[in-house]
Amino acid sequence: MSLTQDKNDVIEAIDAKFQERRRQVPVLHQRAEAEGITAITSREDMVPLLFPHTTYKSYPESLIAKGRWSSMNRWIDSLSTHRVTEVDVTGVSDVDEWIEALEAAGHLVSSSSGTSGKGSFLNKSVRDREANMQNMIDGLTELGMPPERRWHVIPVGPDTGQSAHVAMRDLIIDNYRRPDGIPLFEGTPPVGHHRYMARLQAMRRAMADGTATPDDIAAFEAEAHGRAAEQERRLHHWADHILARPTEEIFFNAQFTQLFRLVEILREKGAREGSISGANALTVGGGLKGSTLPADYQEQIFGMLNIAPERFFHYYSMQELNLRMPRCLGGRYHVPDGLVLFVLDKDGEKLADVVDGRAEGRAAFFDLTVDGRWGGTISGDRIVVEQGVCPCGHAGETILPDIARYSDLGNDDKITCAGTMDAYVRGFIEQ
């Protein structure tokens, strides 16, 4: 969508969603009332109604610590299209069981890992998951990889057990894996992902302030070692099967950190660049999650696994969105139909200035396919956007590859309206 103006049908589509969602999403209703917004007539009208990404982690941590799951229901309900307050949380003892209770009632909660701090929770519906999965198939098809069961499929991992991850893994297996494909790894089924991540954060804090006992540290290290050993077994399983069929086509579904470790294991087993010659493909989800890899980690991965750019489905997205922005061979990310891009100033208060068809600032989006929540979100990312013809030949808005998190740039990731949004949410919890 245009940096400076939109076609009338785009604004009308956003307004239609707004008219529907402001009756359904309590926080959106309160925000619109406070801003005096009754209709969307321009993209400027939307800026105050875009929810900061931090809104989805605005719950008081004490609610989880004290097991106040009914209050957590009220919190997520205030941000949801479909009511959550009546979900039975009797007997729930931790976040994993809370999410299970919500999913049993049709609320397919998407959650961050919490590796860098407080986790976020977004309510998604079955329609959201279907839109997200169809978008994955559409993106692969556009790349030149329509659903064909002719590949060995390797979901490198790690296996978190979270339903969204399982659904995406199964989507690729069901649509691309050949009947005689490499056998899947049969390890210990993962349980208690959020329980483990909460213990990890608590242990880090305890070790930092000196309150962790030797027994506590030993017990946690034993569990961490067991999880790491399970992942190593998984990667050795894949490596052995890759080396047993080095010329056959493999579709990798992975994160870069685990994929790089797989390359290291292949080297340890004697493989060298050129040993694996099948026309292999890759799709990657997530970033490095705080891991430190060599500067040329992608080149090492692509060289060892023989993955060419035209068989690499790379995209820019985030858990707040159903849709992806695929990266073209020109190295830019293209904004698809159904997704409206906003470039805001750093504080998220207004649209960024456009100079010679280029804008730089904070990325924000409205995803027209979002069903379980309000579709407008402000990210933590700094982006540069250009309007015109991309080097790949396609016209329209493109996001340049130099995407960075404001928090990684030595700046505070401060969005002006975040405190106000948090206050709205706290009000609903306290009712």
CSV table of C-alpha atoms in Angstrom, one decimal:
chain,number,residue,atom,x,y,z
A,1,MET,CA,0.0,0.0,0.0
A,2,SER,CA,1.2,3.5,-0.7
A,3,LEU,CA,3.4,5.4,1.7
A,4,THR,CA,1.4,8.6,1.4
A,5,GLN,CA,-2.0,7.7,0.2
A,6,ASP,CA,-4.3,4.7,-0.2
A,7,LYS,CA,-7.0,3.8,-2.6
A,8,ASN,CA,-10.5,4.4,-1.3
A,9,ASP,CA,-11.2,0.7,-1.2
A,10,VAL,CA,-8.3,0.1,1.2
A,11,ILE,CA,-9.5,2.8,3.6
A,12,GLU,CA,-13.0,1.5,3.4
A,13,ALA,CA,-11.8,-2.0,4.2
A,14,ILE,CA,-9.9,-0.8,7.3
A,15,ASP,CA,-12.9,1.2,8.4
A,16,ALA,CA,-15.2,-1.8,7.9
A,17,LYS,CA,-12.9,-3.8,10.2
A,18,PHE,CA,-12.8,-0.9,12.7
A,19,GLN,CA,-16.6,-0.7,12.9
A,20,GLU,CA,-16.9,-4.4,13.6
A,21,ARG,CA,-13.9,-4.7,16.0
A,22,ARG,CA,-14.6,-1.7,18.1
A,23,ARG,CA,-17.8,-3.5,19.2
A,24,GLN,CA,-15.9,-6.7,20.0
A,25,VAL,CA,-12.5,-5.7,21.4
A,26,PRO,CA,-12.8,-3.8,24.7
A,27,VAL,CA,-9.5,-2.1,24.6
A,28,LEU,CA,-10.0,-0.9,21.0
A,29,HIS,CA,-13.4,0.5,22.0
A,30,GLN,CA,-11.9,2.4,25.0
A,31,ARG,CA,-9.0,3.7,22.9
A,32,ALA,CA,-11.3,4.9,20.1
A,33,GLU,CA,-13.6,6.6,22.6
A,34,ALA,CA,-10.7,8.4,24.3
A,35,GLU,CA,-9.4,9.6,20.9
A,36,GLY,CA,-12.9,10.6,19.6
A,37,ILE,CA,-12.5,8.4,16.5
A,38,THR,CA,-15.7,7.0,15.1
A,39,ALA,CA,-14.6,6.2,11.6
A,40,ILE,CA,-11.4,5.7,9.6
A,41,THR,CA,-11.2,8.1,6.7
A,42,SER,CA,-7.4,8.2,6.3
A,43,ARG,CA,-4.2,6.4,7.4
A,44,GLU,CA,-3.6,9.3,9.9
A,45,ASP,CA,-6.8,8.3,11.7
A,46,MET,CA,-5.3,4.8,12.2
A,47,VAL,CA,-2.1,5.9,14.0
A,48,PRO,CA,-3.7,6.3,17.5
A,49,LEU,CA,-5.5,3.0,17.1
A,50,LEU,CA,-2.4,0.9,16.3
A,51,PHE,CA,-1.6,-1.3,19.4
A,52,PRO,CA,2.1,-1.3,20.5
A,53,HIS,CA,3.6,-4.8,20.4
A,54,THR,CA,4.1,-4.5,24.2
A,55,THR,CA,0.3,-4.4,24.7
A,56,TYR,CA,0.3,-8.2,24.4
A,57,LYS,CA,2.6,-8.5,27.4
A,58,SER,CA,0.9,-5.9,29.5
A,59,TYR,CA,-0.4,-8.3,32.2
A,60,PRO,CA,1.0,-7.9,35.7
A,61,GLU,CA,3.5,-10.7,36.2
A,62,SER,CA,2.0,-11.2,39.7
A,63,LEU,CA,-1.1,-12.8,38.0
A,64,ILE,CA,1.0,-15.7,36.8
A,65,ALA,CA,3.2,-15.9,39.9
A,66,LYS,CA,0.1,-16.1,42.1
A,67,GLY,CA,-1.9,-18.4,39.7
A,68,ARG,CA,-4.7,-15.9,39.1
A,69,TRP,CA,-5.8,-17.5,35.9
A,70,SER,CA,-9.3,-16.0,35.9
A,71,SER,CA,-7.6,-12.5,35.9
A,72,MET,CA,-5.4,-13.6,33.1
A,73,ASN,CA,-8.6,-14.6,31.2
A,74,ARG,CA,-9.9,-11.1,31.8
A,75,TRP,CA,-6.6,-9.6,30.6
A,76,ILE,CA,-6.5,-11.5,27.3
A,77,ASP,CA,-10.3,-11.1,26.9
A,78,SER,CA,-9.9,-7.3,26.8
A,79,LEU,CA,-7.7,-7.7,23.7
A,80,SER,CA,-9.8,-10.3,22.0
A,81,THR,CA,-12.6,-10.4,19.5
A,82,HIS,CA,-14.1,-13.6,20.9
A,83,ARG,CA,-14.9,-13.8,24.6
A,84,VAL,CA,-12.6,-15.6,26.9
A,85,THR,CA,-13.9,-14.9,30.4
A,86,GLU,CA,-16.0,-18.0,30.5
A,87,VAL,CA,-13.1,-20.4,29.8
A,88,ASP,CA,-12.8,-22.9,32.7
A,89,VAL,CA,-9.4,-22.6,34.4
A,90,THR,CA,-10.3,-24.9,37.3
A,91,GLY,CA,-7.1,-26.8,38.2
A,92,VAL,CA,-4.8,-24.8,36.0
A,93,SER,CA,-1.4,-24.5,37.7
A,94,ASP,CA,0.9,-22.8,35.2
A,95,VAL,CA,1.0,-21.0,31.9
A,96,ASP,CA,1.2,-24.2,29.8
A,97,GLU,CA,-2.0,-25.5,31.4
A,98,TRP,CA,-3.7,-22.0,31.0
A,99,ILE,CA,-2.9,-22.1,27.2
A,100,GLU,CA,-4.2,-25.6,27.0
A,101,ALA,CA,-7.5,-24.6,28.6
A,102,LEU,CA,-7.8,-21.7,26.2
A,103,GLU,CA,-7.0,-23.8,23.2
A,104,ALA,CA,-9.6,-26.4,24.3
A,105,ALA,CA,-12.2,-23.6,24.0
A,106,GLY,CA,-11.0,-22.6,20.5
A,107,HIS,CA,-8.6,-19.8,21.5
A,108,LEU,CA,-5.3,-20.7,19.7
A,109,VAL,CA,-3.0,-18.5,21.8
A,110,SER,CA,0.3,-17.5,20.2
A,111,SER,CA,3.0,-16.9,22.7
A,112,SER,CA,6.6,-15.7,22.7
A,113,SER,CA,9.3,-17.8,24.2
A,114,GLY,CA,10.2,-15.2,26.8
A,115,THR,CA,13.9,-15.9,26.2
A,116,SER,CA,14.7,-12.2,26.6
A,117,GLY,CA,12.2,-11.4,29.4
A,118,LYS,CA,8.4,-11.3,29.8
A,119,GLY,CA,6.5,-13.4,27.3
A,120,SER,CA,3.6,-12.1,25.2
A,121,PHE,CA,0.3,-13.8,24.5
A,122,LEU,CA,-2.0,-13.1,21.5
A,123,ASN,CA,-5.4,-14.6,21.1
A,124,LYS,CA,-5.8,-16.2,17.6
A,125,SER,CA,-8.8,-18.0,16.2
A,126,VAL,CA,-9.0,-21.0,13.9
A,127,ARG,CA,-9.5,-18.5,11.0
A,128,ASP,CA,-6.2,-16.8,11.9
A,129,ARG,CA,-4.3,-20.1,11.9
A,130,GLU,CA,-5.9,-21.1,8.6
A,131,ALA,CA,-5.0,-17.7,7.0
A,132,ASN,CA,-1.5,-18.0,8.3
A,133,MET,CA,-1.0,-21.5,7.0
A,134,GLN,CA,-2.6,-20.7,3.6
A,135,ASN,CA,-0.2,-17.7,3.3
A,136,MET,CA,2.7,-20.1,3.9
A,137,ILE,CA,1.6,-22.3,1.0
A,138,ASP,CA,0.9,-19.3,-1.2
A,139,GLY,CA,4.4,-17.9,-0.5
A,140,LEU,CA,6.1,-21.2,-1.3
A,141,THR,CA,4.0,-21.6,-4.5
A,142,GLU,CA,5.0,-18.0,-5.6
A,143,LEU,CA,8.6,-19.0,-5.0
A,144,GLY,CA,8.2,-21.9,-7.4
A,145,MET,CA,7.5,-24.6,-4.8
A,146,PRO,CA,3.8,-25.6,-5.0
A,147,PRO,CA,2.6,-28.4,-2.8
A,148,GLU,CA,4.2,-31.5,-4.2
A,149,ARG,CA,5.0,-34.6,-2.1
A,150,ARG,CA,8.4,-35.2,-3.7
A,151,TRP,CA,10.7,-33.9,-1.0
A,152,HIS,CA,12.4,-35.4,2.0
A,153,VAL,CA,11.3,-33.0,4.8
A,154,ILE,CA,13.5,-32.2,7.7
A,155,PRO,CA,12.0,-30.0,10.5
A,156,VAL,CA,15.3,-29.2,12.2
A,157,GLY,CA,13.8,-28.0,15.5
A,158,PRO,CA,13.8,-27.3,18.3
A,159,ASP,CA,10.4,-29.0,19.1
A,160,THR,CA,8.7,-26.7,21.6
A,161,GLY,CA,5.4,-28.7,21.6
A,162,GLN,CA,3.5,-25.4,21.1
A,163,SER,CA,0.5,-26.0,18.9
A,164,ALA,CA,1.3,-23.2,16.4
A,165,HIS,CA,4.7,-24.7,15.8
A,166,VAL,CA,3.3,-28.2,15.5
A,167,ALA,CA,0.7,-27.1,13.0
A,168,MET,CA,3.2,-25.4,10.8
A,169,ARG,CA,5.6,-28.4,10.9
A,170,ASP,CA,2.7,-30.7,10.0
A,171,LEU,CA,1.5,-28.4,7.2
A,172,ILE,CA,4.9,-28.7,5.5
A,173,ILE,CA,5.1,-32.5,6.1
A,174,ASP,CA,1.6,-33.1,4.8
A,175,ASN,CA,2.1,-31.0,1.7
A,176,TYR,CA,5.7,-31.7,0.7
A,177,ARG,CA,7.0,-34.9,2.3
A,178,ARG,CA,7.3,-37.9,-0.1
A,179,PRO,CA,5.7,-41.1,1.0
A,180,ASP,CA,9.1,-42.8,1.5
A,181,GLY,CA,10.6,-39.7,3.1
A,182,ILE,CA,13.3,-39.6,5.8
A,183,PRO,CA,11.8,-41.0,9.0
A,184,LEU,CA,10.9,-38.3,11.5
A,185,PHE,CA,12.8,-38.1,14.8
A,186,GLU,CA,11.1,-40.0,17.5
A,187,GLY,CA,12.3,-38.5,20.7
A,188,THR,CA,10.8,-37.6,24.1
A,189,PRO,CA,7.7,-35.5,23.5
A,190,PRO,CA,8.3,-31.9,24.8
A,191,VAL,CA,6.2,-30.8,27.7
A,192,GLY,CA,6.0,-27.6,29.8
A,193,HIS,CA,7.7,-25.2,27.4
A,194,HIS,CA,6.6,-22.1,29.3
A,195,ARG,CA,7.2,-23.8,32.6
A,196,TYR,CA,10.8,-24.4,31.6
A,197,MET,CA,11.2,-20.9,30.3
A,198,ALA,CA,9.9,-19.4,33.5
A,199,ARG,CA,12.3,-21.5,35.5
A,200,LEU,CA,15.1,-20.4,33.2
A,201,GLN,CA,14.3,-16.7,33.9
A,202,ALA,CA,14.0,-17.3,37.6
A,203,MET,CA,17.3,-19.1,37.7
A,204,ARG,CA,19.0,-16.3,35.8
A,205,ARG,CA,17.7,-13.8,38.3
A,206,ALA,CA,18.6,-15.9,41.3
A,207,MET,CA,22.1,-16.5,40.0
A,208,ALA,CA,22.5,-12.8,39.3
A,209,ASP,CA,21.5,-11.7,42.8
A,210,GLY,CA,23.2,-14.6,44.6
A,211,THR,CA,20.1,-16.4,46.0
A,212,ALA,CA,20.4,-19.6,43.9
A,213,THR,CA,21.5,-22.6,46.0
A,214,PRO,CA,23.9,-25.2,44.7
A,215,ASP,CA,21.2,-27.8,44.6
A,216,ASP,CA,18.8,-25.5,42.6
A,217,ILE,CA,21.6,-24.8,40.1
A,218,ALA,CA,22.5,-28.5,39.8
A,219,ALA,CA,18.9,-29.5,39.3
A,220,PHE,CA,18.3,-26.9,36.6
A,221,GLU,CA,21.5,-27.6,34.8
A,222,ALA,CA,20.6,-31.3,34.7
A,223,GLU,CA,17.3,-30.5,33.0
A,224,ALA,CA,18.9,-28.0,30.6
A,225,HIS,CA,21.6,-30.6,29.8
A,226,GLY,CA,18.8,-33.2,29.1
A,227,ARG,CA,17.0,-30.9,26.7
A,228,ALA,CA,20.3,-30.0,24.9
A,229,ALA,CA,21.2,-33.7,24.6
A,230,GLU,CA,17.8,-34.4,23.1
A,231,GLN,CA,18.3,-31.7,20.5
A,232,GLU,CA,21.8,-33.1,19.7
A,233,ARG,CA,20.2,-36.5,19.2
A,234,ARG,CA,17.7,-35.0,16.8
A,235,LEU,CA,20.4,-33.2,14.8
A,236,HIS,CA,22.6,-36.4,14.6
A,237,HIS,CA,19.5,-38.3,13.3
A,238,TRP,CA,19.0,-35.8,10.5
A,239,ALA,CA,22.7,-35.6,9.7
A,240,ASP,CA,23.0,-39.4,9.3
A,241,HIS,CA,20.0,-39.5,7.0
A,242,ILE,CA,21.3,-36.6,4.9
A,243,LEU,CA,24.6,-38.3,4.4
A,244,ALA,CA,22.8,-41.5,3.4
A,245,ARG,CA,21.1,-39.8,0.5
A,246,PRO,CA,23.3,-36.8,-0.4
A,247,THR,CA,21.9,-36.3,-3.9
A,248,GLU,CA,18.2,-36.4,-3.1
A,249,GLU,CA,16.1,-33.3,-2.6
A,250,ILE,CA,15.4,-32.1,0.9
A,251,PHE,CA,13.2,-29.4,2.2
A,252,PHE,CA,14.5,-27.9,5.5
A,253,ASN,CA,12.1,-26.2,7.9
A,254,ALA,CA,14.3,-24.6,10.5
A,255,GLN,CA,15.8,-21.8,12.6
A,256,PHE,CA,19.2,-20.6,11.7
A,257,THR,CA,20.8,-21.5,15.1
A,258,GLN,CA,19.8,-25.2,14.9
A,259,LEU,CA,20.6,-25.3,11.2
A,260,PHE,CA,24.1,-24.0,11.7
A,261,ARG,CA,24.7,-26.7,14.4
A,262,LEU,CA,23.5,-29.3,11.9
A,263,VAL,CA,26.1,-28.0,9.5
A,264,GLU,CA,28.8,-28.4,12.2
A,265,ILE,CA,27.7,-32.0,12.8
A,266,LEU,CA,27.8,-32.8,9.1
A,267,ARG,CA,31.4,-31.5,9.1
A,268,GLU,CA,32.2,-33.6,12.1
A,269,LYS,CA,30.9,-36.6,10.2
A,270,GLY,CA,33.2,-35.9,7.2
A,271,ALA,CA,30.9,-33.8,4.9
A,272,ARG,CA,32.4,-31.0,3.0
A,273,GLU,CA,30.9,-28.3,0.7
A,274,GLY,CA,29.8,-30.1,-2.4
A,275,SER,CA,29.3,-33.5,-0.6
A,276,ILE,CA,25.5,-32.7,-0.5
A,277,SER,CA,24.4,-32.0,-4.0
A,278,GLY,CA,20.6,-32.3,-4.0
A,279,ALA,CA,18.6,-29.2,-5.1
A,280,ASN,CA,17.6,-28.5,-1.5
A,281,ALA,CA,15.2,-25.9,-0.2
A,282,LEU,CA,14.8,-24.0,3.0
A,283,THR,CA,12.3,-21.9,4.9
A,284,VAL,CA,13.3,-20.3,8.2
A,285,GLY,CA,11.2,-18.9,11.0
A,286,GLY,CA,12.4,-16.7,13.8
A,287,GLY,CA,15.7,-14.9,14.4
A,288,LEU,CA,18.9,-15.9,16.2
A,289,LYS,CA,17.2,-15.7,19.6
A,290,GLY,CA,20.3,-14.2,21.2
A,291,SER,CA,22.7,-16.8,19.8
A,292,THR,CA,26.0,-15.7,18.4
A,293,LEU,CA,27.0,-17.2,15.0
A,294,PRO,CA,29.8,-16.4,12.6
A,295,ALA,CA,29.2,-13.4,10.3
A,296,ASP,CA,29.1,-15.8,7.3
A,297,TYR,CA,26.7,-18.3,8.9
A,298,GLN,CA,24.2,-18.2,6.1
A,299,GLU,CA,26.9,-18.7,3.5
A,300,GLN,CA,28.2,-21.7,5.4
A,301,ILE,CA,24.7,-23.2,5.7
A,302,PHE,CA,23.8,-22.6,2.0
A,303,GLY,CA,27.1,-23.9,0.8
A,304,MET,CA,27.0,-27.1,2.9
A,305,LEU,CA,23.3,-27.9,2.2
A,306,ASN,CA,23.3,-26.7,-1.4
A,307,ILE,CA,20.5,-24.2,-1.0
A,308,ALA,CA,20.2,-21.7,-3.8
A,309,PRO,CA,18.5,-18.3,-3.4
A,310,GLU,CA,15.6,-19.3,-5.6
A,311,ARG,CA,14.8,-22.2,-3.2
A,312,PHE,CA,15.0,-20.2,0.0
A,313,PHE,CA,11.7,-18.9,1.3
A,314,HIS,CA,12.8,-15.9,3.4
A,315,TYR,CA,10.2,-13.4,4.7
A,316,TYR,CA,9.6,-10.7,7.2
A,317,SER,CA,6.8,-11.1,9.6
A,318,MET,CA,5.9,-11.3,13.3
A,319,GLN,CA,3.5,-13.1,15.5
A,320,GLU,CA,1.0,-10.2,15.5
A,321,LEU,CA,0.5,-10.8,11.7
A,322,ASN,CA,-1.0,-13.7,9.8
A,323,LEU,CA,0.6,-12.6,6.5
A,324,ARG,CA,4.3,-12.6,5.5
A,325,MET,CA,6.3,-10.2,3.4
A,326,PRO,CA,8.4,-12.4,1.1
A,327,ARG,CA,11.9,-11.5,0.2
A,328,CYS,CA,12.6,-11.3,-3.5
A,329,LEU,CA,15.9,-12.1,-5.3
A,330,GLY,CA,16.6,-8.4,-5.2
A,331,GLY,CA,16.9,-8.7,-1.4
A,332,ARG,CA,13.8,-6.7,-0.5
A,333,TYR,CA,10.6,-7.6,1.3
A,334,HIS,CA,7.4,-7.0,-0.6
A,335,VAL,CA,4.2,-6.0,1.2
A,336,PRO,CA,1.3,-8.3,0.0
A,337,ASP,CA,-2.3,-7.5,-0.6
A,338,GLY,CA,-4.2,-7.7,2.7
A,339,LEU,CA,-1.4,-6.0,4.7
A,340,VAL,CA,-1.3,-2.2,5.1
A,341,LEU,CA,2.1,-0.8,6.0
A,342,PHE,CA,2.6,2.3,8.2
A,343,VAL,CA,6.0,3.9,8.7
A,344,LEU,CA,5.9,5.9,12.0
A,345,ASP,CA,8.3,8.1,13.7
A,346,LYS,CA,10.5,6.5,16.4
A,347,ASP,CA,8.0,7.2,19.2
A,348,GLY,CA,5.0,5.8,17.2
A,349,GLU,CA,3.1,9.1,17.4
A,350,LYS,CA,2.8,10.1,13.7
A,351,LEU,CA,3.5,9.0,10.2
A,352,ALA,CA,7.2,9.4,9.2
A,353,ASP,CA,8.2,11.9,6.6
A,354,VAL,CA,8.5,10.7,3.0
A,355,VAL,CA,11.4,12.1,1.1
A,356,ASP,CA,11.9,11.2,-2.6
A,357,GLY,CA,9.7,8.1,-2.2
A,358,ARG,CA,11.6,6.8,0.9
A,359,ALA,CA,10.6,6.7,4.5
A,360,GLU,CA,12.5,5.5,7.6
A,361,GLY,CA,11.0,4.8,11.0
A,362,ARG,CA,9.1,2.4,13.1
A,363,ALA,CA,7.2,-0.4,11.3
A,364,ALA,CA,3.5,-0.7,11.9
A,365,PHE,CA,0.9,-2.8,10.2
A,366,PHE,CA,-2.8,-3.4,9.7
A,367,ASP,CA,-3.5,-7.1,8.8
A,368,LEU,CA,-6.9,-7.3,7.2
A,369,THR,CA,-7.0,-11.1,7.8
A,370,VAL,CA,-6.7,-11.0,11.6
A,371,ASP,CA,-9.8,-12.4,13.3
A,372,GLY,CA,-9.1,-13.1,16.9
A,373,ARG,CA,-7.9,-9.5,17.8
A,374,TRP,CA,-7.6,-6.0,16.4
A,375,GLY,CA,-5.4,-6.2,13.3
A,376,GLY,CA,-3.4,-3.0,13.9
A,377,THR,CA,0.0,-3.3,15.6
A,378,ILE,CA,3.2,-1.2,16.1
A,379,SER,CA,6.4,-3.2,16.1
A,380,GLY,CA,9.7,-2.7,17.7
A,381,ASP,CA,11.5,-2.6,14.4
A,382,ARG,CA,13.2,0.2,12.5
A,383,ILE,CA,12.7,-0.1,8.8
A,384,VAL,CA,13.4,1.8,5.5
A,385,VAL,CA,10.7,1.6,2.9
A,386,GLU,CA,10.9,2.7,-0.8
A,387,GLN,CA,8.1,3.3,-3.2
A,388,GLY,CA,8.8,2.5,-6.9
A,389,VAL,CA,10.2,-0.3,-8.9
A,390,CYS,CA,12.2,-3.0,-7.0
A,391,PRO,CA,15.4,-4.3,-8.5
A,392,CYS,CA,13.5,-7.6,-9.0
A,393,GLY,CA,11.2,-5.7,-11.5
A,394,HIS,CA,8.0,-5.5,-9.4
A,395,ALA,CA,6.5,-2.1,-8.5
A,396,GLY,CA,5.2,-1.1,-5.2
A,397,GLU,CA,6.3,-0.6,-1.6
A,398,THR,CA,9.4,-2.6,-0.6
A,399,ILE,CA,11.1,-2.9,2.8
A,400,LEU,CA,14.9,-2.8,2.5
A,401,PRO,CA,16.8,-5.6,4.2
A,402,ASP,CA,18.5,-3.5,6.9
A,403,ILE,CA,15.8,-4.2,9.5
A,404,ALA,CA,16.8,-3.6,13.1
A,405,ARG,CA,15.2,-3.6,16.5
A,406,TYR,CA,15.2,-0.3,18.2
A,407,SER,CA,16.2,-2.1,21.4
A,408,ASP,CA,19.4,-3.4,19.6
A,409,LEU,CA,20.4,0.1,18.4
A,410,GLY,CA,21.2,1.4,21.8
A,411,ASN,CA,17.9,3.2,22.0
A,412,ASP,CA,14.9,2.8,24.3
A,413,ASP,CA,12.2,0.9,22.5
A,414,LYS,CA,9.7,3.5,23.8
A,415,ILE,CA,6.3,3.9,22.1
A,416,THR,CA,4.5,6.9,23.5
A,417,CYS,CA,1.1,5.4,23.8
A,418,ALA,CA,2.3,2.2,25.4
A,419,GLY,CA,1.7,3.4,28.9
A,420,THR,CA,-1.8,4.5,28.1
A,421,MET,CA,-2.7,1.2,26.5
A,422,ASP,CA,-1.3,-0.6,29.6
A,423,ALA,CA,-3.6,1.5,31.8
A,424,TYR,CA,-6.6,0.6,29.7
A,425,VAL,CA,-5.8,-3.1,30.1
A,426,ARG,CA,-5.2,-2.9,33.9
A,427,GLY,CA,-8.6,-1.3,34.2
A,428,PHE,CA,-10.3,-4.3,32.6
A,429,ILE,CA,-8.4,-6.7,34.9
A,430,GLU,CA,-9.4,-4.8,38.0
A,431,GLN,CA,-13.1,-4.7,37.1
